[in-house]
PDB file of C-alpha atoms in Angstrom:
ATOM      1  CA  UNK A 203      46.706  58.869 112.080  1.00  0.00           C
ATOM      2  CA  UNK A 204      45.700  59.316 115.716  1.00  0.00           C
ATOM      3  CA  UNK A 205      48.742  61.512 116.340  1.00  0.00           C
ATOM      4  CA  UNK A 206      48.052  63.560 113.199  1.00  0.00           C
ATOM      5  CA  UNK A 207      44.411  64.086 114.168  1.00  0.00           C
ATOM      6  CA  UNK A 208      45.400  64.998 117.733  1.00  0.00           C
ATOM      7  CA  UNK A 209      47.871  67.616 116.491  1.00  0.00           C
ATOM      8  CA  UNK A 210      45.278  69.096 114.101  1.00  0.00           C
ATOM      9  CA  UNK A 211      42.618  69.380 116.785  1.00  0.00           C
ATOM     10  CA  UNK A 212      45.063  71.043 119.191  1.00  0.00           C
ATOM     11  CA  UNK A 213      45.673  73.639 116.496  1.00  0.00           C
ATOM     12  CA  UNK A 214      41.930  73.891 115.822  1.00  0.00           C
ATOM     13  CA  UNK A 215      42.342  72.473 112.319  1.00  0.00           C
ATOM     14  CA  UNK A 216      40.268  69.842 110.556  1.00  0.00           C
ATOM     15  CA  UNK A 217      42.296  66.604 110.468  1.00  0.00           C
ATOM     16  CA  UNK A 218      43.492  65.702 106.975  1.00  0.00           C
ATOM     17  CA  UNK A 219      44.022  61.983 106.375  1.00  0.00           C
ATOM     18  CA  UNK A 220      44.910  60.249 103.107  1.00  0.00           C
ATOM     19  CA  UNK A 221      41.965  58.910 101.142  1.00  0.00           C
ATOM     20  CA  UNK A 222      41.416  55.156 101.333  1.00  0.00           C
ATOM     21  CA  UNK A 223      41.463  53.267  98.017  1.00  0.00           C
ATOM     22  CA  UNK A 224      38.783  50.827  99.253  1.00  0.00           C
ATOM     23  CA  UNK A 225      36.522  50.337 102.254  1.00  0.00           C
ATOM     24  CA  UNK A 226      36.016  47.257 104.388  1.00  0.00           C
ATOM     25  CA  UNK A 227      32.782  46.250 102.576  1.00  0.00           C
ATOM     26  CA  UNK A 228      34.838  46.173  99.341  1.00  0.00           C
ATOM     27  CA  UNK A 229      37.194  43.714 100.957  1.00  0.00           C
ATOM     28  CA  UNK A 230      34.274  41.608 102.216  1.00  0.00           C
ATOM     29  CA  UNK A 231      32.780  41.475  98.701  1.00  0.00           C
ATOM     30  CA  UNK A 232      36.173  40.583  97.179  1.00  0.00           C
ATOM     31  CA  UNK A 233      36.525  37.659  99.588  1.00  0.00           C
ATOM     32  CA  UNK A 234      33.273  36.240  98.217  1.00  0.00           C
ATOM     33  CA  UNK A 235      34.221  36.435  94.554  1.00  0.00           C
ATOM     34  CA  UNK A 236      34.398  33.063  92.737  1.00  0.00           C
ATOM     35  CA  UNK A 237      38.082  33.516  91.889  1.00  0.00           C
ATOM     36  CA  UNK A 238      38.987  34.095  95.524  1.00  0.00           C
ATOM     37  CA  UNK A 239      36.859  31.166  96.670  1.00  0.00           C
ATOM     38  CA  UNK A 240      38.639  28.942  94.136  1.00  0.00           C
ATOM     39  CA  UNK A 241      41.989  30.175  95.446  1.00  0.00           C
ATOM     40  CA  UNK A 242      40.958  29.274  98.986  1.00  0.00           C
ATOM     41  CA  UNK A 243      39.960  25.780  97.877  1.00  0.00           C
ATOM     42  CA  UNK A 244      43.402  25.266  96.346  1.00  0.00           C
ATOM     43  CA  UNK A 245      45.072  26.445  99.538  1.00  0.00           C
ATOM     44  CA  UNK A 246      42.794  24.257 101.640  1.00  0.00           C
ATOM     45  CA  UNK A 247      44.329  21.209  99.957  1.00  0.00           C
ATOM     46  CA  UNK A 248      47.691  22.213 101.433  1.00  0.00           C
ATOM     47  CA  UNK A 249      46.289  22.368 104.958  1.00  0.00           C
ATOM     48  CA  UNK A 250      44.561  19.000 104.568  1.00  0.00           C
ATOM     49  CA  UNK A 251      47.830  17.385 103.534  1.00  0.00           C
ATOM     50  CA  UNK A 252      49.828  19.140 106.258  1.00  0.00           C
ATOM     51  CA  UNK A 253      47.533  18.645 109.230  1.00  0.00           C
ATOM     52  CA  UNK A 254      45.142  15.752 108.761  1.00  0.00           C
ATOM     53  CA  UNK A 255      47.474  13.012 110.062  1.00  0.00           C
ATOM     54  CA  UNK A 256      48.668  12.617 113.633  1.00  0.00           C
ATOM     55  CA  UNK A 257      47.280  13.988 116.866  1.00  0.00           C
ATOM     56  CA  UNK A 258      46.902  17.701 117.467  1.00  0.00           C
ATOM     57  CA  UNK A 259      46.686  17.281 121.247  1.00  0.00           C
ATOM     58  CA  UNK A 260      49.563  18.656 123.300  1.00  0.00           C
ATOM     59  CA  UNK A 261      49.922  16.471 126.376  1.00  0.00           C
ATOM     60  CA  UNK A 262      51.342  18.901 128.897  1.00  0.00           C
ATOM     61  CA  UNK A 263      51.301  17.681 132.522  1.00  0.00           C
ATOM     62  CA  UNK A 264      48.032  18.187 134.414  1.00  0.00           C
ATOM     63  CA  UNK A 265      47.640  21.078 136.763  1.00  0.00           C
ATOM     64  CA  UNK A 266      49.584  20.922 140.002  1.00  0.00           C
ATOM     65  CA  UNK A 267      47.751  21.756 143.187  1.00  0.00           C
ATOM     66  CA  UNK A 268      48.398  25.106 144.802  1.00  0.00           C
ATOM     67  CA  UNK A 269      46.497  27.854 146.549  1.00  0.00           C
ATOM     68  CA  UNK A 270      45.893  29.920 143.404  1.00  0.00           C
ATOM     69  CA  UNK A 271      42.455  30.511 141.986  1.00  0.00           C
ATOM     70  CA  UNK A 272      41.092  27.731 139.798  1.00  0.00           C
ATOM     71  CA  UNK A 273      38.103  29.672 138.520  1.00  0.00           C
ATOM     72  CA  UNK A 274      37.316  28.567 134.973  1.00  0.00           C
ATOM     73  CA  UNK A 275      38.772  31.063 132.539  1.00  0.00           C
ATOM     74  CA  UNK A 276      40.744  33.014 135.128  1.00  0.00           C
ATOM     75  CA  UNK A 277      44.106  33.963 133.654  1.00  0.00           C
ATOM     76  CA  UNK A 278      47.543  35.044 134.792  1.00  0.00           C
ATOM     77  CA  UNK A 279      50.752  36.145 133.088  1.00  0.00           C
ATOM     78  CA  UNK A 280      54.455  35.683 133.730  1.00  0.00           C
ATOM     79  CA  UNK A 281      56.618  38.092 131.743  1.00  0.00           C
ATOM     80  CA  UNK A 282      60.286  39.090 131.846  1.00  0.00           C
ATOM     81  CA  UNK A 283      62.791  40.880 129.623  1.00  0.00           C
ATOM     82  CA  UNK A 284      65.644  38.781 128.249  1.00  0.00           C
ATOM     83  CA  UNK A 285      69.151  39.774 129.369  1.00  0.00           C
ATOM     84  CA  UNK A 286      70.890  42.200 127.009  1.00  0.00           C
ATOM     85  CA  UNK A 287      73.738  39.774 126.248  1.00  0.00           C
ATOM     86  CA  UNK A 288      71.333  36.965 125.341  1.00  0.00           C
ATOM     87  CA  UNK A 289      69.252  39.326 123.201  1.00  0.00           C
ATOM     88  CA  UNK A 290      72.331  40.486 121.292  1.00  0.00           C
ATOM     89  CA  UNK A 291      73.500  36.917 120.637  1.00  0.00           C
ATOM     90  CA  UNK A 292      69.996  35.823 119.610  1.00  0.00           C
ATOM     91  CA  UNK A 293      69.718  38.638 117.061  1.00  0.00           C
ATOM     92  CA  UNK A 294      73.173  37.791 115.733  1.00  0.00           C
ATOM     93  CA  UNK A 295      72.222  34.105 115.448  1.00  0.00           C
ATOM     94  CA  UNK A 296      69.083  34.965 113.466  1.00  0.00           C
ATOM     95  CA  UNK A 297      70.992  37.298 111.125  1.00  0.00           C
ATOM     96  CA  UNK A 298      73.776  34.764 110.585  1.00  0.00           C
ATOM     97  CA  UNK A 299      71.304  32.126 109.400  1.00  0.00           C
ATOM     98  CA  UNK A 300      69.123  34.431 107.313  1.00  0.00           C
ATOM     99  CA  UNK A 301      66.041  34.355 109.493  1.00  0.00           C
ATOM    100  CA  UNK A 302      64.340  36.547 112.101  1.00  0.00           C
ATOM    101  CA  UNK A 303      64.440  36.706 115.913  1.00  0.00           C
ATOM    102  CA  UNK A 304      60.820  35.512 115.873  1.00  0.00           C
ATOM    103  CA  UNK A 305      61.808  32.226 114.209  1.00  0.00           C
ATOM    104  CA  UNK A 306      64.570  31.637 116.767  1.00  0.00           C
ATOM    105  CA  UNK A 307      62.199  32.430 119.647  1.00  0.00           C
ATOM    106  CA  UNK A 308      59.502  30.213 118.104  1.00  0.00           C
ATOM    107  CA  UNK A 309      61.996  27.342 117.908  1.00  0.00           C
ATOM    108  CA  UNK A 310      62.869  27.873 121.591  1.00  0.00           C
ATOM    109  CA  UNK A 311      59.176  27.968 122.509  1.00  0.00           C
ATOM    110  CA  UNK A 312      58.587  24.681 120.675  1.00  0.00           C
ATOM    111  CA  UNK A 313      61.560  23.045 122.383  1.00  0.00           C
ATOM    112  CA  UNK A 314      60.212  24.193 125.751  1.00  0.00           C
ATOM    113  CA  UNK A 315      56.777  22.748 125.026  1.00  0.00           C
ATOM    114  CA  UNK A 316      58.293  19.535 123.694  1.00  0.00           C
ATOM    115  CA  UNK A 317      60.383  19.122 126.840  1.00  0.00           C
ATOM    116  CA  UNK A 318      57.365  19.472 129.144  1.00  0.00           C
ATOM    117  CA  UNK A 319      54.981  17.418 126.970  1.00  0.00           C
ATOM    118  CA  UNK A 320      57.612  14.817 125.987  1.00  0.00           C
ATOM    119  CA  UNK A 321      56.461  15.097 122.353  1.00  0.00           C
ATOM    120  CA  UNK A 322      58.214  15.511 119.012  1.00  0.00           C
ATOM    121  CA  UNK A 323      55.304  16.378 116.720  1.00  0.00           C
ATOM    122  CA  UNK A 324      54.182  19.839 117.853  1.00  0.00           C
ATOM    123  CA  UNK A 325      51.565  22.195 116.455  1.00  0.00           C
ATOM    124  CA  UNK A 326      51.125  25.752 117.657  1.00  0.00           C
ATOM    125  CA  UNK A 327      48.998  28.626 116.438  1.00  0.00           C
ATOM    126  CA  UNK A 328      50.634  31.777 115.042  1.00  0.00           C
ATOM    127  CA  UNK A 329      48.453  34.824 114.259  1.00  0.00           C
ATOM    128  CA  UNK A 330      49.215  36.866 111.129  1.00  0.00           C
ATOM    129  CA  UNK A 331      48.044  40.383 110.264  1.00  0.00           C
ATOM    130  CA  UNK A 332      46.959  39.262 106.766  1.00  0.00           C
ATOM    131  CA  UNK A 333      47.443  42.752 105.306  1.00  0.00           C
ATOM    132  CA  UNK A 334      49.828  41.908 102.473  1.00  0.00           C
ATOM    133  CA  UNK A 335      47.678  43.656  99.860  1.00  0.00           C
ATOM    134  CA  UNK A 336      48.512  47.394  99.718  1.00  0.00           C
ATOM    135  CA  UNK A 337      44.827  48.348  99.397  1.00  0.00           C
ATOM    136  CA  UNK A 338      44.032  47.127 102.926  1.00  0.00           C
ATOM    137  CA  UNK A 339      47.069  48.568 104.729  1.00  0.00           C
ATOM    138  CA  UNK A 340      45.192  51.603 106.022  1.00  0.00           C
ATOM    139  CA  UNK A 341      41.764  50.028 106.594  1.00  0.00           C
ATOM    140  CA  UNK A 342      40.224  49.709 110.036  1.00  0.00           C
ATOM    141  CA  UNK A 343      38.877  46.192 110.434  1.00  0.00           C
ATOM    142  CA  UNK A 344      39.812  42.669 111.372  1.00  0.00           C
ATOM    143  CA  UNK A 345      41.996  40.833 108.865  1.00  0.00           C
ATOM    144  CA  UNK A 346      43.871  38.638 111.348  1.00  0.00           C
ATOM    145  CA  UNK A 347      44.088  34.936 110.583  1.00  0.00           C
ATOM    146  CA  UNK A 348      45.670  32.108 112.583  1.00  0.00           C
ATOM    147  CA  UNK A 349      48.129  29.690 111.025  1.00  0.00           C
ATOM    148  CA  UNK A 350      48.916  26.252 112.410  1.00  0.00           C
ATOM    149  CA  UNK A 351      52.686  25.733 112.427  1.00  0.00           C
ATOM    150  CA  UNK A 352      53.740  22.092 112.679  1.00  0.00           C
ATOM    151  CA  UNK A 353      57.265  20.787 113.213  1.00  0.00           C
ATOM    152  CA  UNK A 354      59.133  17.650 114.206  1.00  0.00           C
ATOM    153  CA  UNK A 355      61.619  18.015 117.058  1.00  0.00           C
ATOM    154  CA  UNK A 356      63.771  15.141 115.853  1.00  0.00           C
ATOM    155  CA  UNK A 357      66.678  14.658 118.292  1.00  0.00           C
ATOM    156  CA  UNK A 358      69.216  14.289 115.459  1.00  0.00           C
ATOM    157  CA  UNK A 359      68.458  17.811 114.176  1.00  0.00           C
ATOM    158  CA  UNK A 360      70.682  20.702 115.179  1.00  0.00           C
ATOM    159  CA  UNK A 361      69.046  23.853 116.503  1.00  0.00           C
ATOM    160  CA  UNK A 362      69.983  25.736 113.345  1.00  0.00           C
ATOM    161  CA  UNK A 363      68.340  23.013 111.233  1.00  0.00           C
ATOM    162  CA  UNK A 364      65.197  23.314 113.344  1.00  0.00           C
ATOM    163  CA  UNK A 365      65.178  27.098 112.904  1.00  0.00           C
ATOM    164  CA  UNK A 366      65.639  26.755 109.140  1.00  0.00           C
ATOM    165  CA  UNK A 367      62.817  24.194 108.945  1.00  0.00           C
ATOM    166  CA  UNK A 368      60.545  26.533 110.934  1.00  0.00           C
ATOM    167  CA  UNK A 369      61.522  29.450 108.683  1.00  0.00           C
ATOM    168  CA  UNK A 370      60.475  27.464 105.600  1.00  0.00           C
ATOM    169  CA  UNK A 371      57.332  26.161 107.331  1.00  0.00           C
ATOM    170  CA  UNK A 372      56.235  29.700 108.176  1.00  0.00           C
ATOM    171  CA  UNK A 373      56.792  30.854 104.603  1.00  0.00           C
ATOM    172  CA  UNK A 374      54.681  27.994 103.233  1.00  0.00           C
ATOM    173  CA  UNK A 375      51.957  28.689 105.796  1.00  0.00           C
ATOM    174  CA  UNK A 376      51.861  32.377 104.858  1.00  0.00           C
ATOM    175  CA  UNK A 377      51.565  31.446 101.183  1.00  0.00           C
ATOM    176  CA  UNK A 378      48.354  29.621 102.129  1.00  0.00           C
ATOM    177  CA  UNK A 379      47.038  32.171 104.617  1.00  0.00           C
ATOM    178  CA  UNK A 380      43.935  33.181 102.634  1.00  0.00           C
ATOM    179  CA  UNK A 381      41.963  30.266 104.084  1.00  0.00           C
ATOM    180  CA  UNK A 382      40.260  31.304 107.338  1.00  0.00           C
ATOM    181  CA  UNK A 383      41.185  29.120 110.275  1.00  0.00           C
ATOM    182  CA  UNK A 384      37.512  28.260 110.796  1.00  0.00           C
ATOM    183  CA  UNK A 385      37.338  26.739 107.299  1.00  0.00           C
ATOM    184  CA  UNK A 386      40.391  24.582 108.008  1.00  0.00           C
ATOM    185  CA  UNK A 387      38.776  23.253 111.191  1.00  0.00           C
ATOM    186  CA  UNK A 388      35.558  22.568 109.300  1.00  0.00           C
ATOM    187  CA  UNK A 389      37.403  20.749 106.498  1.00  0.00           C
ATOM    188  CA  UNK A 390      39.580  18.610 108.773  1.00  0.00           C
ATOM    189  CA  UNK A 391      36.733  17.915 111.220  1.00  0.00           C
ATOM    190  CA  UNK A 392      39.036  16.836 114.072  1.00  0.00           C
ATOM    191  CA  UNK A 393      37.606  14.953 117.000  1.00  0.00           C
ATOM    192  CA  UNK A 394      36.438  17.705 119.298  1.00  0.00           C
ATOM    193  CA  UNK A 395      37.067  17.921 123.018  1.00  0.00           C
ATOM    194  CA  UNK A 396      35.406  20.493 125.261  1.00  0.00           C
ATOM    195  CA  UNK A 397      38.677  20.783 127.178  1.00  0.00           C
ATOM    196  CA  UNK A 398      40.870  21.544 124.124  1.00  0.00           C
ATOM    197  CA  UNK A 399      40.897  24.058 121.294  1.00  0.00           C
ATOM    198  CA  UNK A 400      40.838  22.445 117.837  1.00  0.00           C
ATOM    199  CA  UNK A 401      44.143  21.826 116.016  1.00  0.00           C
ATOM    200  CA  UNK A 402      46.350  23.536 118.629  1.00  0.00           C
ATOM    201  CA  UNK A 403      46.278  24.543 122.292  1.00  0.00           C
ATOM    202  CA  UNK A 404      49.185  26.984 122.477  1.00  0.00           C
ATOM    203  CA  UNK A 405      49.354  30.313 120.648  1.00  0.00           C
ATOM    204  CA  UNK A 406      52.714  31.988 119.961  1.00  0.00           C
ATOM    205  CA  UNK A 407      52.418  35.670 119.098  1.00  0.00           C
ATOM    206  CA  UNK A 408      55.026  38.326 118.320  1.00  0.00           C
ATOM    207  CA  UNK A 409      54.299  41.971 119.099  1.00  0.00           C
ATOM    208  CA  UNK A 410      56.552  44.560 117.455  1.00  0.00           C
ATOM    209  CA  UNK A 411      54.585  47.744 118.133  1.00  0.00           C
ATOM    210  CA  UNK A 412      56.802  50.521 119.401  1.00  0.00           C
ATOM    211  CA  UNK A 413      55.882  53.582 121.424  1.00  0.00           C
ATOM    212  CA  UNK A 414      57.121  56.674 119.594  1.00  0.00           C
ATOM    213  CA  UNK A 415      57.813  59.426 122.089  1.00  0.00           C
ATOM    214  CA  UNK A 416      57.085  62.831 120.588  1.00  0.00           C
ATOM    215  CA  UNK A 417      54.378  61.572 118.253  1.00  0.00           C
ATOM    216  CA  UNK A 418      51.787  63.396 120.383  1.00  0.00           C
ATOM    217  CA  UNK A 419      52.808  66.965 121.127  1.00  0.00           C
ATOM    218  CA  UNK A 420      52.779  67.711 124.844  1.00  0.00           C
ATOM    219  CA  UNK A 421      52.123  64.099 125.860  1.00  0.00           C
ATOM    220  CA  UNK A 422      54.365  61.405 127.263  1.00  0.00           C
ATOM    221  CA  UNK A 423      53.502  57.851 126.219  1.00  0.00           C
ATOM    222  CA  UNK A 424      54.088  54.737 128.275  1.00  0.00           C
ATOM    223  CA  UNK A 425      53.004  51.139 128.016  1.00  0.00           C
ATOM    224  CA  UNK A 426      50.701  49.741 130.685  1.00  0.00           C
ATOM    225  CA  UNK A 427      50.690  46.005 131.291  1.00  0.00           C
ATOM    226  CA  UNK A 428      47.025  45.174 131.870  1.00  0.00           C
ATOM    227  CA  UNK A 429      46.531  41.837 133.673  1.00  0.00           C
ATOM    228  CA  UNK A 430      44.482  39.415 131.546  1.00  0.00           C
ATOM    229  CA  UNK A 431      40.917  38.840 132.704  1.00  0.00           C
ATOM    230  CA  UNK A 432      40.565  35.590 130.740  1.00  0.00           C
ATOM    231  CA  UNK A 433      42.762  33.440 128.537  1.00  0.00           C
ATOM    232  CA  UNK A 434      41.380  32.250 125.182  1.00  0.00           C
ATOM    233  CA  UNK A 435      43.923  29.390 125.057  1.00  0.00           C
ATOM    234  CA  UNK A 436      45.482  27.107 127.627  1.00  0.00           C
ATOM    235  CA  UNK A 437      48.773  28.891 127.056  1.00  0.00           C
ATOM    236  CA  UNK A 438      49.848  31.897 125.009  1.00  0.00           C
ATOM    237  CA  UNK A 439      53.552  32.602 124.617  1.00  0.00           C
ATOM    238  CA  UNK A 440      53.899  36.329 124.004  1.00  0.00           C
ATOM    239  CA  UNK A 441      57.082  37.610 122.359  1.00  0.00           C
ATOM    240  CA  UNK A 442      57.722  41.364 122.463  1.00  0.00           C
ATOM    241  CA  UNK A 443      60.338  43.090 120.315  1.00  0.00           C
ATOM    242  CA  UNK A 444      60.549  46.873 120.497  1.00  0.00           C
ATOM    243  CA  UNK A 445      63.742  47.002 118.460  1.00  0.00           C
ATOM    244  CA  UNK A 446      65.875  47.263 121.584  1.00  0.00           C
ATOM    245  CA  UNK A 447      64.630  44.728 124.125  1.00  0.00           C
ATOM    246  CA  UNK A 448      63.156  41.267 123.745  1.00  0.00           C
ATOM    247  CA  UNK A 449      60.622  40.103 126.316  1.00  0.00           C
ATOM    248  CA  UNK A 450      58.913  36.745 126.705  1.00  0.00           C
ATOM    249  CA  UNK A 451      55.604  36.276 128.493  1.00  0.00           C
ATOM    250  CA  UNK A 452      53.518  33.226 129.349  1.00  0.00           C
ATOM    251  CA  UNK A 453      49.780  33.906 129.636  1.00  0.00           C
ATOM    252  CA  UNK A 454      47.901  30.876 130.947  1.00  0.00           C
ATOM    253  CA  UNK A 455      44.577  29.617 132.208  1.00  0.00           C
ATOM    254  CA  UNK A 456      44.831  29.039 135.935  1.00  0.00           C
ATOM    255  CA  UNK A 457      42.367  26.180 135.731  1.00  0.00           C
ATOM    256  CA  UNK A 458      44.897  24.425 133.460  1.00  0.00           C
ATOM    257  CA  UNK A 459      48.271  25.381 134.965  1.00  0.00           C
ATOM    258  CA  UNK A 460      49.575  26.314 138.380  1.00  0.00           C
ATOM    259  CA  UNK A 461      51.940  29.254 138.752  1.00  0.00           C
ATOM    260  CA  UNK A 462      54.916  27.031 139.619  1.00  0.00           C
ATOM    261  CA  UNK A 463      54.412  24.978 136.426  1.00  0.00           C
ATOM    262  CA  UNK A 464      54.566  28.057 134.214  1.00  0.00           C
ATOM    263  CA  UNK A 465      57.569  29.373 136.132  1.00  0.00           C
ATOM    264  CA  UNK A 466      59.281  26.039 135.458  1.00  0.00           C
ATOM    265  CA  UNK A 467      58.500  26.349 131.726  1.00  0.00           C
ATOM    266  CA  UNK A 468      60.031  29.811 131.741  1.00  0.00           C
ATOM    267  CA  UNK A 469      63.190  28.493 133.423  1.00  0.00           C
ATOM    268  CA  UNK A 470      63.408  25.767 130.762  1.00  0.00           C
ATOM    269  CA  UNK A 471      63.058  28.415 128.039  1.00  0.00           C
ATOM    270  CA  UNK A 472      65.848  30.529 129.544  1.00  0.00           C
ATOM    271  CA  UNK A 473      68.117  27.487 129.992  1.00  0.00           C
ATOM    272  CA  UNK A 474      67.614  26.434 126.373  1.00  0.00           C
ATOM    273  CA  UNK A 475      68.289  29.991 125.218  1.00  0.00           C
ATOM    274  CA  UNK A 476      71.631  30.017 127.017  1.00  0.00           C
ATOM    275  CA  UNK A 477      72.631  26.759 125.327  1.00  0.00           C
ATOM    276  CA  UNK A 478      71.583  27.510 121.750  1.00  0.00           C
ATOM    277  CA  UNK A 479      73.136  30.976 121.558  1.00  0.00           C
ATOM    278  CA  UNK A 480      76.437  29.456 122.708  1.00  0.00           C
ATOM    279  CA  UNK A 481      76.226  26.354 120.513  1.00  0.00           C
ATOM    280  CA  UNK A 482      73.535  26.578 117.799  1.00  0.00           C
ATOM    281  CA  UNK A 483      74.983  23.516 116.003  1.00  0.00           C
ATOM    282  CA  UNK A 484      74.274  21.228 118.965  1.00  0.00           C
ATOM    283  CA  UNK A 485      71.788  18.462 118.264  1.00  0.00           C
ATOM    284  CA  UNK A 486      68.409  18.762 119.963  1.00  0.00           C
ATOM    285  CA  UNK A 487      68.940  15.416 121.671  1.00  0.00           C
ATOM    286  CA  UNK A 488      72.087  16.805 123.319  1.00  0.00           C
ATOM    287  CA  UNK A 489      70.403  19.845 124.867  1.00  0.00           C
ATOM    288  CA  UNK A 490      69.852  19.862 128.611  1.00  0.00           C
ATOM    289  CA  UNK A 491      66.102  20.274 129.088  1.00  0.00           C
ATOM    290  CA  UNK A 492      66.094  20.816 132.852  1.00  0.00           C
ATOM    291  CA  UNK A 493      67.156  24.147 134.330  1.00  0.00           C
ATOM    292  CA  UNK A 494      69.956  23.834 136.934  1.00  0.00           C
ATOM    293  CA  UNK A 495      67.746  25.040 139.797  1.00  0.00           C
ATOM    294  CA  UNK A 496      65.105  22.441 138.948  1.00  0.00           C
ATOM    295  CA  UNK A 497      67.726  19.698 138.610  1.00  0.00           C
ATOM    296  CA  UNK A 498      69.077  20.585 142.063  1.00  0.00           C
ATOM    297  CA  UNK A 499      65.570  20.457 143.515  1.00  0.00           C
ATOM    298  CA  UNK A 500      64.918  16.999 142.035  1.00  0.00           C
ATOM    299  CA  UNK A 501      68.278  15.782 143.362  1.00  0.00           C
ATOM    300  CA  UNK A 502      67.340  17.044 146.836  1.00  0.00           C
ATOM    301  CA  UNK A 503      63.976  15.285 146.675  1.00  0.00           C
ATOM    302  CA  UNK A 504      65.674  12.005 145.749  1.00  0.00           C
ATOM    303  CA  UNK A 505      68.338  12.258 148.443  1.00  0.00           C
ATOM    304  CA  UNK A 506      66.581   9.981 150.936  1.00  0.00           C
ATOM    305  CA  UNK A 507      69.656   8.510 152.603  1.00  0.00           C
ATOM    306  CA  UNK A 508      69.402   8.414 156.402  1.00  0.00           C
ATOM    307  CA  UNK A 509      72.094   7.275 158.814  1.00  0.00           C
ATOM    308  CA  UNK A 510      70.893   4.333 160.841  1.00  0.00           C
ATOM    309  CA  UNK A 511      72.444   4.282 164.310  1.00  0.00           C
ATOM    310  CA  UNK A 512      71.112   0.854 165.309  1.00  0.00           C
ATOM    311  CA  UNK A 513      72.643  -2.619 164.854  1.00  0.00           C
ATOM    312  CA  UNK A 514      73.972  -3.444 161.383  1.00  0.00           C
ATOM    313  CA  UNK A 515      73.124  -7.138 161.525  1.00  0.00           C
ATOM    314  CA  UNK A 516      70.390  -9.318 162.951  1.00  0.00           C
ATOM    315  CA  UNK A 517      72.911 -11.122 165.171  1.00  0.00           C
ATOM    316  CA  UNK A 518      74.034  -7.835 166.700  1.00  0.00           C
ATOM    317  CA  UNK A 519      70.450  -6.936 167.457  1.00  0.00           C
ATOM    318  CA  UNK A 520      69.819 -10.151 169.449  1.00  0.00           C
TER     319      UNK A 520
END
C-alpha cells in the first residue's frame, strides 16, 4: 500500500486503495461479544492445564563480570547469517519431516537454552500475528499475541521427535491463541519476581519480511540494523528468513548477560546445528553440547600440570 501510494503521488494521482471490510473499532467490539468471551474461557482451560504445573523460571547462569555496561535495561545484539550449506540442509530437513525451518530453529534454540540452563522442561514465548481472519488482514492495528511454548528435552528423544513434538505443540497453541497473554498470566497467577518476566524469560521470534527491490520506482531499498536501545526480555532469539538466507540473532539485556556468555550460547547453537543436520535421528542425550573451541579452552584451564625440578622424595631432600 505504501508503494502504491508513493507511485500515485509521484504521478500526481490520488492513491486508490481497496476498501476495508471492517475497521479496528469493529474488531474491538467483536472481541467483547459474549460468544467470543465464552470462546476465550474455553481456550483458557487449555492454558491452565498446559502451564500451571512446574516452574517457569529458566535458570541460566548469572552474569559474568566484564567491562561492558551494566546499566539496567541497556541492550546489545549478536547476529550472524548461517552458512549456505547449513541453511540448505536445514531447509531440506524441515521439508523431509513435514514441518518448517522455524520449528527446526526453535528446537535448536531450546536445546541451546537447555544446555546452558541444565534444564529439560523449557518454556519460551513465541509471538504470533493473530490475523487469521480475512477481515483483519488489511487493518492497521495491533493484533499480536504471545504464546507460551513448552517442551520436554528428554534425552531419549531424537531431534526429529523433538521437532515433531514442537510442531504439534505450536499447532495446539495457535488453536488457543484468542486468549490474550495478559489473561493467561492473570488466570495462572504465578509467583511474581521483579527480576523475571512471568511465564517465560526468553522470546523466540521469526521475521520473514522481505525487501522487494523495484516496489518503489526510483528508489533503492536496504535494511538497516538499528542497535537496540533496551531489551524487553532477558534474551530474545531473533530468526530471520528472507527466503534465501537464514540469520540468527541474540538480543540480550547487558545487566543479565555478558557479551562472552551470549557468544558462547551462539557457538553452542552453531555446534548443535552442525550435528542435527548431519544426523537428525541422534538422541538428544548423545549430542555434544559444548562447542569445540569452548571444550579446548576448558581443557587448557584444567591443564595444571607443572614439572617439579626438586627432590622426588623426602629422603632425597634431606
